[in-house]
DNA sequence: CATGCCGGGCC
DNA sequence: GGCCCGGCATG
């Protein structure tokens, strides 16, 4: 049974890893997840991606849960759908075998790649992580315990996910990122440079059009 | 080719 | 800090 999984991962890195808009590979992470699992009714040729929009939503109870091990990066556009602490990913997989070598993952819409790592997405609510520290170490932490940060996160994203055009584009895997991203330069034109935002004028990352 | 922007420079 | 630009990545 092939599944298309759209996930919004509430990402929280362990102390020392910091936070980044790009999740660093091999970094350990715990997360609260918000996931929608769809059963696709189309052909099971995974290289086509989940282009079939006829989807039936399944409950998380249908999915086995394990621990987590996170990887790569994210479409910057997709980040707009979530909080700064969220990550989004798309997984197209055979849920009967989460370690299958046939498993594909798309970290950019439509960009399907072979997944070689063991996939351990926890699709069920996680218990709060514990600040990692040596056993029998009774010295006080020099940082707030990780649980504090984790518990401060809402369990649901505050931003809408479904029924947005971007979400549908991400799900259908038909989205040209380049097209939709308009920054100051392209919007105002090269001769109206004075109306660009400052960062664009300095050839830095645009701050007016965040995406 | 155009766009976006990082790194690194200068003041 | 403000400001500028070479050069690279990407489409
Ligand atoms: Zn700008």
PDB file of C-alpha atoms (C1' of nucleotides) and ligand atoms in Angstrom:
ATOM      1  CA  UNK A   1       0.000   0.000   0.000  1.00  0.00           C
ATOM      2  CA  UNK A   2       1.550   3.254  -1.104  1.00  0.00           C
ATOM      3  CA  UNK A   3       1.088   6.333   0.961  1.00  0.00           C
ATOM      4  CA  UNK A   4       1.659   9.961   0.476  1.00  0.00           C
ATOM      5  CA  UNK A   5       2.437  11.664   3.729  1.00  0.00           C
ATOM      6  CA  UNK A   6       2.373  15.383   4.140  1.00  0.00           C
ATOM      7  CA  UNK A   7       3.989  16.271   7.390  1.00  0.00           C
ATOM      8  CA  UNK A   8       4.530  19.396   9.337  1.00  0.00           C
ATOM      9  CA  UNK A   9       7.159  18.683  11.888  1.00  0.00           C
ATOM     10  CA  UNK A  10       7.466  20.801  14.918  1.00  0.00           C
ATOM     11  CA  UNK A  11      11.168  20.773  15.065  1.00  0.00           C
ATOM     12  CA  UNK A  12      13.224  21.315  18.104  1.00  0.00           C
ATOM     13  CA  UNK A  13      16.895  20.734  18.184  1.00  0.00           C
ATOM     14  CA  UNK A  14      18.867  19.549  21.102  1.00  0.00           C
ATOM     15  CA  UNK A  15      20.962  22.121  22.892  1.00  0.00           C
ATOM     16  CA  UNK A  16      24.049  22.946  20.943  1.00  0.00           C
ATOM     17  CA  UNK A  17      22.513  22.275  17.590  1.00  0.00           C
ATOM     18  CA  UNK A  18      20.749  25.573  17.408  1.00  0.00           C
ATOM     19  CA  UNK A  19      17.887  26.180  15.088  1.00  0.00           C
ATOM     20  CA  UNK A  20      18.062  26.649  11.408  1.00  0.00           C
ATOM     21  CA  UNK A  21      15.713  26.985   8.530  1.00  0.00           C
ATOM     22  CA  UNK A  22      17.593  24.114   7.059  1.00  0.00           C
ATOM     23  CA  UNK A  23      17.616  21.046   9.176  1.00  0.00           C
ATOM     24  CA  UNK A  24      21.109  19.724   9.454  1.00  0.00           C
ATOM     25  CA  UNK A  25      21.542  16.146   8.486  1.00  0.00           C
ATOM     26  CA  UNK A  26      22.455  13.753  11.209  1.00  0.00           C
ATOM     27  CA  UNK A  27      21.284  16.158  13.833  1.00  0.00           C
ATOM     28  CA  UNK A  28      19.100  14.611  16.403  1.00  0.00           C
ATOM     29  CA  UNK A  29      15.712  16.094  16.870  1.00  0.00           C
ATOM     30  CA  UNK A  30      12.567  15.524  18.741  1.00  0.00           C
ATOM     31  CA  UNK A  31       9.363  16.888  17.523  1.00  0.00           C
ATOM     32  CA  UNK A  32       5.717  17.167  17.835  1.00  0.00           C
ATOM     33  CA  UNK A  33       4.187  16.228  14.575  1.00  0.00           C
ATOM     34  CA  UNK A  34       1.163  17.266  12.702  1.00  0.00           C
ATOM     35  CA  UNK A  35       0.662  14.890   9.894  1.00  0.00           C
ATOM     36  CA  UNK A  36      -1.843  14.055   7.299  1.00  0.00           C
ATOM     37  CA  UNK A  37      -1.574  10.714   5.650  1.00  0.00           C
ATOM     38  CA  UNK A  38      -3.266  10.168   2.372  1.00  0.00           C
ATOM     39  CA  UNK A  39      -3.859   7.021   0.504  1.00  0.00           C
ATOM     40  CA  UNK A  40      -3.359   7.614  -3.161  1.00  0.00           C
ATOM     41  CA  UNK A  41      -5.611   5.833  -5.552  1.00  0.00           C
ATOM     42  CA  UNK A  42      -3.372   6.295  -8.562  1.00  0.00           C
ATOM     43  CA  UNK A  43      -0.696   4.022  -9.947  1.00  0.00           C
ATOM     44  CA  UNK A  44       1.988   2.992  -7.542  1.00  0.00           C
ATOM     45  CA  UNK A  45       4.836   4.068  -9.749  1.00  0.00           C
ATOM     46  CA  UNK A  46       6.609   6.218  -7.192  1.00  0.00           C
ATOM     47  CA  UNK A  47       8.779   8.136  -9.623  1.00  0.00           C
ATOM     48  CA  UNK A  48       5.705   9.990 -10.717  1.00  0.00           C
ATOM     49  CA  UNK A  49       5.206  11.293  -7.242  1.00  0.00           C
ATOM     50  CA  UNK A  50       1.859  11.745  -5.632  1.00  0.00           C
ATOM     51  CA  UNK A  51       0.307  13.574  -8.504  1.00  0.00           C
ATOM     52  CA  UNK A  52      -3.022  11.953  -8.022  1.00  0.00           C
ATOM     53  CA  UNK A  53      -5.100  14.413  -6.104  1.00  0.00           C
ATOM     54  CA  UNK A  54      -7.695  11.871  -5.140  1.00  0.00           C
ATOM     55  CA  UNK A  55      -6.637  11.174  -1.625  1.00  0.00           C
ATOM     56  CA  UNK A  56      -8.243   9.602   1.321  1.00  0.00           C
ATOM     57  CA  UNK A  57      -7.063  10.832   4.643  1.00  0.00           C
ATOM     58  CA  UNK A  58      -6.057   8.211   7.126  1.00  0.00           C
ATOM     59  CA  UNK A  59      -5.736   8.512  10.812  1.00  0.00           C
ATOM     60  CA  UNK A  60      -2.437   8.436  12.560  1.00  0.00           C
ATOM     61  CA  UNK A  61      -3.508   5.256  14.239  1.00  0.00           C
ATOM     62  CA  UNK A  62      -2.925   3.445  10.997  1.00  0.00           C
ATOM     63  CA  UNK A  63       0.725   4.272  11.065  1.00  0.00           C
ATOM     64  CA  UNK A  64       3.310   2.558  13.132  1.00  0.00           C
ATOM     65  CA  UNK A  65       5.449   4.803  15.243  1.00  0.00           C
ATOM     66  CA  UNK A  66       9.084   4.755  16.099  1.00  0.00           C
ATOM     67  CA  UNK A  67      11.791   7.133  17.118  1.00  0.00           C
ATOM     68  CA  UNK A  68      13.035   9.890  14.912  1.00  0.00           C
ATOM     69  CA  UNK A  69      16.093  10.624  12.889  1.00  0.00           C
ATOM     70  CA  UNK A  70      15.935  13.673  10.751  1.00  0.00           C
ATOM     71  CA  UNK A  71      17.551  14.827   7.622  1.00  0.00           C
ATOM     72  CA  UNK A  72      17.783  17.405   4.993  1.00  0.00           C
ATOM     73  CA  UNK A  73      16.334  20.565   4.003  1.00  0.00           C
ATOM     74  CA  UNK A  74      13.322  22.357   3.037  1.00  0.00           C
ATOM     75  CA  UNK A  75      11.656  24.329   0.404  1.00  0.00           C
ATOM     76  CA  UNK A  76      11.818  27.877   1.617  1.00  0.00           C
ATOM     77  CA  UNK A  77       8.387  28.478   0.213  1.00  0.00           C
ATOM     78  CA  UNK A  78       6.996  25.639   2.219  1.00  0.00           C
ATOM     79  CA  UNK A  79       8.325  27.242   5.336  1.00  0.00           C
ATOM     80  CA  UNK A  80       5.790  29.998   4.910  1.00  0.00           C
ATOM     81  CA  UNK A  81       3.119  27.557   5.905  1.00  0.00           C
ATOM     82  CA  UNK A  82       4.580  26.913   9.265  1.00  0.00           C
ATOM     83  CA  UNK A  83       6.059  28.519  12.275  1.00  0.00           C
ATOM     84  CA  UNK A  84       9.738  29.138  12.448  1.00  0.00           C
ATOM     85  CA  UNK A  85      10.017  26.011  14.496  1.00  0.00           C
ATOM     86  CA  UNK A  86       8.290  23.852  11.950  1.00  0.00           C
ATOM     87  CA  UNK A  87       9.688  21.821   9.189  1.00  0.00           C
ATOM     88  CA  UNK A  88       7.733  20.362   6.369  1.00  0.00           C
ATOM     89  CA  UNK A  89       8.413  17.277   4.408  1.00  0.00           C
ATOM     90  CA  UNK A  90       6.808  14.988   1.966  1.00  0.00           C
ATOM     91  CA  UNK A  91       7.236  11.298   2.102  1.00  0.00           C
ATOM     92  CA  UNK A  92       6.039   8.793  -0.347  1.00  0.00           C
ATOM     93  CA  UNK A  93       6.463   5.384   1.052  1.00  0.00           C
ATOM     94  CA  UNK A  94       5.192   1.967   1.675  1.00  0.00           C
ATOM     95  CA  UNK A  95       3.852   2.130   5.182  1.00  0.00           C
ATOM     96  CA  UNK A  96       4.107  -1.578   5.626  1.00  0.00           C
ATOM     97  CA  UNK A  97       7.871  -1.267   5.547  1.00  0.00           C
ATOM     98  CA  UNK A  98       9.351   1.964   6.791  1.00  0.00           C
ATOM     99  CA  UNK A  99      12.871   0.829   6.074  1.00  0.00           C
ATOM    100  CA  UNK A 100      12.175  -0.225   2.542  1.00  0.00           C
ATOM    101  CA  UNK A 101      14.908   0.703   0.055  1.00  0.00           C
ATOM    102  CA  UNK A 102      12.128   1.616  -2.308  1.00  0.00           C
ATOM    103  CA  UNK A 103      11.193   4.428  -0.069  1.00  0.00           C
ATOM    104  CA  UNK A 104      11.181   7.848  -1.649  1.00  0.00           C
ATOM    105  CA  UNK A 105      11.289  11.204  -0.026  1.00  0.00           C
ATOM    106  CA  UNK A 106      10.799  14.643  -1.458  1.00  0.00           C
ATOM    107  CA  UNK A 107      12.258  17.533   0.408  1.00  0.00           C
ATOM    108  CA  UNK A 108      11.357  19.816  -2.362  1.00  0.00           C
ATOM    109  CA  UNK A 109       8.025  19.562  -4.112  1.00  0.00           C
ATOM    110  CA  UNK A 110       8.213  17.004  -6.830  1.00  0.00           C
ATOM    111  CA  UNK A 111      11.850  16.286  -6.234  1.00  0.00           C
ATOM    112  CA  UNK A 112      11.710  12.652  -5.412  1.00  0.00           C
ATOM    113  CA  UNK A 113      14.826  10.865  -4.356  1.00  0.00           C
ATOM    114  CA  UNK A 114      15.763   7.489  -3.114  1.00  0.00           C
ATOM    115  CA  UNK A 115      15.718   7.299   0.628  1.00  0.00           C
ATOM    116  CA  UNK A 116      18.648   5.320   1.916  1.00  0.00           C
ATOM    117  CA  UNK A 117      18.523   6.108   5.570  1.00  0.00           C
ATOM    118  CA  UNK A 118      16.290   4.273   7.943  1.00  0.00           C
ATOM    119  CA  UNK A 119      13.151   6.269   8.261  1.00  0.00           C
ATOM    120  CA  UNK A 120      11.970   6.789  11.757  1.00  0.00           C
ATOM    121  CA  UNK A 121       9.275   9.339  11.704  1.00  0.00           C
ATOM    122  CA  UNK A 122       7.179   9.341  14.762  1.00  0.00           C
ATOM    123  CA  UNK A 123       3.691  10.126  13.662  1.00  0.00           C
ATOM    124  CA  UNK A 124       2.193   9.819  17.094  1.00  0.00           C
ATOM    125  CA  UNK A 125       2.444  12.382  19.850  1.00  0.00           C
ATOM    126  CA  UNK A 126       5.818  12.325  21.448  1.00  0.00           C
ATOM    127  CA  UNK A 127       6.596  12.475  25.067  1.00  0.00           C
ATOM    128  CA  UNK A 128       8.694  15.469  25.958  1.00  0.00           C
ATOM    129  CA  UNK A 129      12.361  14.961  25.244  1.00  0.00           C
ATOM    130  CA  UNK A 130      14.876  15.063  28.009  1.00  0.00           C
ATOM    131  CA  UNK A 131      17.889  17.274  28.000  1.00  0.00           C
ATOM    132  CA  UNK A 132      20.738  14.941  27.157  1.00  0.00           C
ATOM    133  CA  UNK A 133      23.381  14.756  29.820  1.00  0.00           C
ATOM    134  CA  UNK A 134      25.657  12.196  31.336  1.00  0.00           C
ATOM    135  CA  UNK A 135      24.106   9.787  33.735  1.00  0.00           C
ATOM    136  CA  UNK A 136      24.579  10.475  37.423  1.00  0.00           C
ATOM    137  CA  UNK A 137      25.566  14.033  36.622  1.00  0.00           C
ATOM    138  CA  UNK A 138      23.940  16.085  39.306  1.00  0.00           C
ATOM    139  CA  UNK A 139      25.477  19.416  38.381  1.00  0.00           C
ATOM    140  CA  UNK A 140      22.899  22.047  37.484  1.00  0.00           C
ATOM    141  CA  UNK A 141      22.379  22.772  33.824  1.00  0.00           C
ATOM    142  CA  UNK A 142      23.814  25.975  32.497  1.00  0.00           C
ATOM    143  CA  UNK A 143      20.902  26.258  30.119  1.00  0.00           C
ATOM    144  CA  UNK A 144      17.193  25.899  30.655  1.00  0.00           C
ATOM    145  CA  UNK A 145      16.234  22.264  30.458  1.00  0.00           C
ATOM    146  CA  UNK A 146      15.138  21.281  27.022  1.00  0.00           C
ATOM    147  CA  UNK A 147      11.735  20.289  28.271  1.00  0.00           C
ATOM    148  CA  UNK A 148      11.009  23.905  29.003  1.00  0.00           C
ATOM    149  CA  UNK A 149      11.470  24.899  25.412  1.00  0.00           C
ATOM    150  CA  UNK A 150       9.612  21.895  24.152  1.00  0.00           C
ATOM    151  CA  UNK A 151       6.647  22.449  26.386  1.00  0.00           C
ATOM    152  CA  UNK A 152       6.405  26.043  25.309  1.00  0.00           C
ATOM    153  CA  UNK A 153       5.666  24.933  21.781  1.00  0.00           C
ATOM    154  CA  UNK A 154       2.038  24.694  20.829  1.00  0.00           C
ATOM    155  CA  UNK A 155       1.001  21.217  19.851  1.00  0.00           C
ATOM    156  CA  UNK A 156      -0.584  22.512  16.685  1.00  0.00           C
ATOM    157  CA  UNK A 157       0.780  24.968  14.257  1.00  0.00           C
ATOM    158  CA  UNK A 158      -0.909  28.313  14.491  1.00  0.00           C
ATOM    159  CA  UNK A 159      -0.853  28.802  10.771  1.00  0.00           C
ATOM    160  CA  UNK A 160      -3.401  27.312   8.410  1.00  0.00           C
ATOM    161  CA  UNK A 161      -2.236  24.424   6.314  1.00  0.00           C
ATOM    162  CA  UNK A 162      -5.068  22.967   4.342  1.00  0.00           C
ATOM    163  CA  UNK A 163      -7.075  24.842   1.772  1.00  0.00           C
ATOM    164  CA  UNK A 164      -4.263  27.163   0.920  1.00  0.00           C
ATOM    165  CA  UNK A 165      -3.104  27.333  -2.631  1.00  0.00           C
ATOM    166  CA  UNK A 166       0.431  26.725  -1.608  1.00  0.00           C
ATOM    167  CA  UNK A 167      -0.489  23.575   0.233  1.00  0.00           C
ATOM    168  CA  UNK A 168      -2.295  22.218  -2.776  1.00  0.00           C
ATOM    169  CA  UNK A 169       0.647  23.043  -4.963  1.00  0.00           C
ATOM    170  CA  UNK A 170       3.004  21.339  -2.599  1.00  0.00           C
ATOM    171  CA  UNK A 171       0.838  18.267  -2.382  1.00  0.00           C
ATOM    172  CA  UNK A 172       0.411  17.959  -6.099  1.00  0.00           C
ATOM    173  CA  UNK A 173       4.145  18.424  -6.562  1.00  0.00           C
ATOM    174  CA  UNK A 174       3.522  20.838  -9.374  1.00  0.00           C
ATOM    175  CA  UNK A 175       5.130  24.021  -8.339  1.00  0.00           C
ATOM    176  CA  UNK A 176       7.839  26.052  -9.859  1.00  0.00           C
ATOM    177  CA  UNK A 177       9.469  27.757  -6.958  1.00  0.00           C
ATOM    178  CA  UNK A 178      11.261  30.217  -9.154  1.00  0.00           C
ATOM    179  CA  UNK A 179       8.107  31.520 -10.735  1.00  0.00           C
ATOM    180  CA  UNK A 180       6.219  32.507  -7.668  1.00  0.00           C
ATOM    181  CA  UNK A 181       9.085  34.029  -5.759  1.00  0.00           C
ATOM    182  CA  UNK A 182       9.080  37.701  -6.568  1.00  0.00           C
ATOM    183  CA  UNK A 183      11.518  39.849  -4.734  1.00  0.00           C
ATOM    184  CA  UNK A 184      12.071  43.592  -4.798  1.00  0.00           C
ATOM    185  CA  UNK A 185      14.255  43.485  -7.842  1.00  0.00           C
ATOM    186  CA  UNK A 186      11.756  41.658  -9.986  1.00  0.00           C
ATOM    187  CA  UNK A 187       8.737  43.488  -8.587  1.00  0.00           C
ATOM    188  CA  UNK A 188       9.891  47.082  -8.774  1.00  0.00           C
ATOM    189  CA  UNK A 189      12.330  46.715 -11.601  1.00  0.00           C
ATOM    190  CA  UNK A 190      15.965  47.431 -12.007  1.00  0.00           C
ATOM    191  CA  UNK A 191      15.402  51.161 -12.548  1.00  0.00           C
ATOM    192  CA  UNK A 192      13.290  51.612  -9.415  1.00  0.00           C
ATOM    193  CA  UNK A 193      16.090  50.451  -7.221  1.00  0.00           C
ATOM    194  CA  UNK A 194      15.321  53.180  -4.722  1.00  0.00           C
ATOM    195  CA  UNK A 195      12.062  51.450  -3.772  1.00  0.00           C
ATOM    196  CA  UNK A 196      13.710  48.121  -3.060  1.00  0.00           C
ATOM    197  CA  UNK A 197      14.147  47.060   0.499  1.00  0.00           C
ATOM    198  CA  UNK A 198      17.526  47.799   1.977  1.00  0.00           C
ATOM    199  CA  UNK A 199      18.760  44.250   1.911  1.00  0.00           C
ATOM    200  CA  UNK A 200      17.915  43.891  -1.741  1.00  0.00           C
ATOM    201  CA  UNK A 201      19.737  47.122  -2.468  1.00  0.00           C
ATOM    202  CA  UNK A 202      22.778  45.652  -0.806  1.00  0.00           C
ATOM    203  CA  UNK A 203      22.416  42.351  -2.653  1.00  0.00           C
ATOM    204  CA  UNK A 204      21.502  40.596   0.526  1.00  0.00           C
ATOM    205  CA  UNK A 205      18.595  38.336   1.359  1.00  0.00           C
ATOM    206  CA  UNK A 206      15.320  40.167   0.868  1.00  0.00           C
ATOM    207  CA  UNK A 207      13.408  41.099   3.976  1.00  0.00           C
ATOM    208  CA  UNK A 208      10.276  42.546   2.435  1.00  0.00           C
ATOM    209  CA  UNK A 209       9.106  39.421   0.680  1.00  0.00           C
ATOM    210  CA  UNK A 210       9.755  36.669   3.119  1.00  0.00           C
ATOM    211  CA  UNK A 211       9.696  33.275   1.580  1.00  0.00           C
TER     212      UNK A 211
ATOM    213  C1'  DC B   1      20.559  35.463 -20.107  1.00  0.00           C
ATOM    214  C1'  DA B   2      18.252  37.340 -15.349  1.00  0.00           C
ATOM    215  C1'  DT B   3      17.607  36.727 -10.521  1.00  0.00           C
ATOM    216  C1'  DG B   4      18.877  36.099  -5.679  1.00  0.00           C
ATOM    217  C1'  DC B   5      22.284  36.431  -2.391  1.00  0.00           C
ATOM    218  C1'  DC B   6      26.664  34.920   0.231  1.00  0.00           C
ATOM    219  C1'  DG B   7      31.080  36.293   1.426  1.00  0.00           C
ATOM    220  C1'  DG B   8      34.026  39.700   2.003  1.00  0.00           C
ATOM    221  C1'  DG B   9      35.576  44.189   1.337  1.00  0.00           C
ATOM    222  C1'  DC B  10      35.636  49.337   2.623  1.00  0.00           C
ATOM    223  C1'  DC B  11      34.434  53.258   5.663  1.00  0.00           C
TER     224       DC B  11
ATOM    225  C1'  DG C   1      26.940  49.319  12.150  1.00  0.00           C
ATOM    226  C1'  DG C   2      25.951  51.067   6.804  1.00  0.00           C
ATOM    227  C1'  DC C   3      27.156  50.275   2.184  1.00  0.00           C
ATOM    228  C1'  DC C   4      29.032  48.131  -2.122  1.00  0.00           C
ATOM    229  C1'  DC C   5      30.246  44.455  -5.299  1.00  0.00           C
ATOM    230  C1'  DG C   6      32.549  39.943  -7.221  1.00  0.00           C
ATOM    231  C1'  DG C   7      31.140  35.827  -8.091  1.00  0.00           C
ATOM    232  C1'  DC C   8      28.398  31.820  -7.721  1.00  0.00           C
ATOM    233  C1'  DA C   9      24.097  29.137  -7.957  1.00  0.00           C
ATOM    234  C1'  DT C  10      19.921  28.408 -10.172  1.00  0.00           C
ATOM    235  C1'  DG C  11      16.361  28.581 -13.715  1.00  0.00           C
TER     236       DG C  11
HETATM  237 ZN1  LIG D   1      13.696  43.021  -0.917  1.00  0.00          ZN
END
